[in-house]
XYZ file of C-alpha atoms in Angstrom:
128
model
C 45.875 22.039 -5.075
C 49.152 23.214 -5.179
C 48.862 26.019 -2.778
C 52.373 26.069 -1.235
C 52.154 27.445 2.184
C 55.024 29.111 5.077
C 52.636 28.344 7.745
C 53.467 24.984 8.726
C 50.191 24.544 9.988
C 47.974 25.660 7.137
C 50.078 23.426 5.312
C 49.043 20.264 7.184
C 45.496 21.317 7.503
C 45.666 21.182 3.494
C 47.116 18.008 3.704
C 44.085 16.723 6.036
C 41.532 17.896 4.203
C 43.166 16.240 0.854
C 43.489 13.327 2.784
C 39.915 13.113 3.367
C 38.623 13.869 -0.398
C 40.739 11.221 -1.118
C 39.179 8.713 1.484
C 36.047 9.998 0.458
C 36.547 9.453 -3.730
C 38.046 5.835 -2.401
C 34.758 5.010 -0.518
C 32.730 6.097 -3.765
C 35.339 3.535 -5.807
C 33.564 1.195 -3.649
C 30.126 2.505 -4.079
C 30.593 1.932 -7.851
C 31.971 -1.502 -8.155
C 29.272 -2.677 -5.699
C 26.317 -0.742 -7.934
C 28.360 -1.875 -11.435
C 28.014 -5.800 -9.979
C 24.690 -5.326 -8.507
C 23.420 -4.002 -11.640
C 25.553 -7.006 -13.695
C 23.869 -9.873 -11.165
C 20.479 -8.359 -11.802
C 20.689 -8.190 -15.863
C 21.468 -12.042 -15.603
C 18.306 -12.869 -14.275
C 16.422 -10.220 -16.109
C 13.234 -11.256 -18.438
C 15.396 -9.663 -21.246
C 18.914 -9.319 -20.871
C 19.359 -8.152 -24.509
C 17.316 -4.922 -24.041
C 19.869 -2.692 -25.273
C 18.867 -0.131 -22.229
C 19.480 -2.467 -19.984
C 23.080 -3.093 -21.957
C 23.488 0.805 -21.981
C 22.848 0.706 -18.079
C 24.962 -2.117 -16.846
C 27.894 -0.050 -19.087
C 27.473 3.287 -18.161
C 27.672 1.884 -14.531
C 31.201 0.261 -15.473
C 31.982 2.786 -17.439
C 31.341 4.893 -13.932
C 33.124 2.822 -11.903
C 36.454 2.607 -13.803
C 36.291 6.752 -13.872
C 35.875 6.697 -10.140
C 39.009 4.528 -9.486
C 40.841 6.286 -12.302
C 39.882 9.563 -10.364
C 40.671 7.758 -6.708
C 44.131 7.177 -7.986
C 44.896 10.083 -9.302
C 43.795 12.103 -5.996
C 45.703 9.821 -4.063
C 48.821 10.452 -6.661
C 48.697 14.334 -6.243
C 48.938 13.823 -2.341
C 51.750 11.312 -2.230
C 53.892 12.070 -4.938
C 56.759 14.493 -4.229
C 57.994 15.027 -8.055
C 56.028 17.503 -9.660
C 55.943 16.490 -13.385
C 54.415 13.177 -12.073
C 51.876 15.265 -9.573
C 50.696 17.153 -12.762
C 50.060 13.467 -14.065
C 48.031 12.041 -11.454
C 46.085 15.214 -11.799
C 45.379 14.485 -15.980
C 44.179 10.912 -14.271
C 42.174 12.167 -11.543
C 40.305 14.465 -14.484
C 39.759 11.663 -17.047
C 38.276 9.838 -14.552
C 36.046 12.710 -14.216
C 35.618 12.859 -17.806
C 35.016 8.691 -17.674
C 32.322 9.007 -15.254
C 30.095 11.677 -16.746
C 29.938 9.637 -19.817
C 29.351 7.003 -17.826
C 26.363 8.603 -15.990
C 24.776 10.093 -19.186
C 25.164 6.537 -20.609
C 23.384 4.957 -17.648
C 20.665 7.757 -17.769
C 20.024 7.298 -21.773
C 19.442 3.772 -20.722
C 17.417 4.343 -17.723
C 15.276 6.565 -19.628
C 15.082 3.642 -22.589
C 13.893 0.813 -19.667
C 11.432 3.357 -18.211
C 9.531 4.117 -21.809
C 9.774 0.340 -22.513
C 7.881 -0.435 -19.266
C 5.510 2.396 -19.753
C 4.733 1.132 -23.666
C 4.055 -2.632 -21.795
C 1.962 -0.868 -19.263
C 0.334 0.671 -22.246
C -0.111 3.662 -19.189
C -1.493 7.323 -20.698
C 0.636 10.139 -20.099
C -1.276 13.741 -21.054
């Protein structure tokens, strides 16, 4: 958002609401690593821990995670740096982390989907 203003006060009321994106993509870093270890903790005490779903899940949550703090860094980059060549670069990180985390999420749902029609085949459950 490079949006240049005159009005002083526009300017910081950019700068405020950048600020809190930023807070807000930080908190989500946290979301991440806390789902990406949950998710790690569980598969070790799982009944099959080499259920490749279950391997896609546990890395599409990583894979997640690292795109969110990628991204956090990058948003925090375009607000504090002052040069603009290295503004444009924490924007190219702040978008491959985008990138990261939708592969991450369709990684984690191609797994979630590959757990769910295991259970369903043990449940041997009928589905018109």
């Amino acid at each position: 958002m490079n949006n240049k203003n005159e009005n002083p006060e526009l300017e910081q009321k950019r700068l405020s609401l950048e600020k809190q994106i930023a807070i807000g993509i930080w908190i989500q870093v946290i979301g991440a690593t806390i789902e990406f270890l949950g998710i790690a903790k569980l598969r070790g005490i799982s009944e099959n821990p080499d259920s490749i779903p279950e391997k896609e899940v546990l890395s599409g949550a990583g894979i997640q995670a690292i795109g969110t703090l990628f991204e956090a860094i990058g948003v925090t980059g375009q607000i504090t740096e002052i040069d603009n060549t290295l503004k444009l670069d924490a924007q190219k990180l702040a978008i491959a982390g985008d990138w990261l985390q939708s592969i991450g999420a369709a990684l984690e749902a191609t797994g979630g989907t590959g757990e769910f029609l295991e259970e369903q085949e043990q449940a041997n459950l009928f589905v018109p």
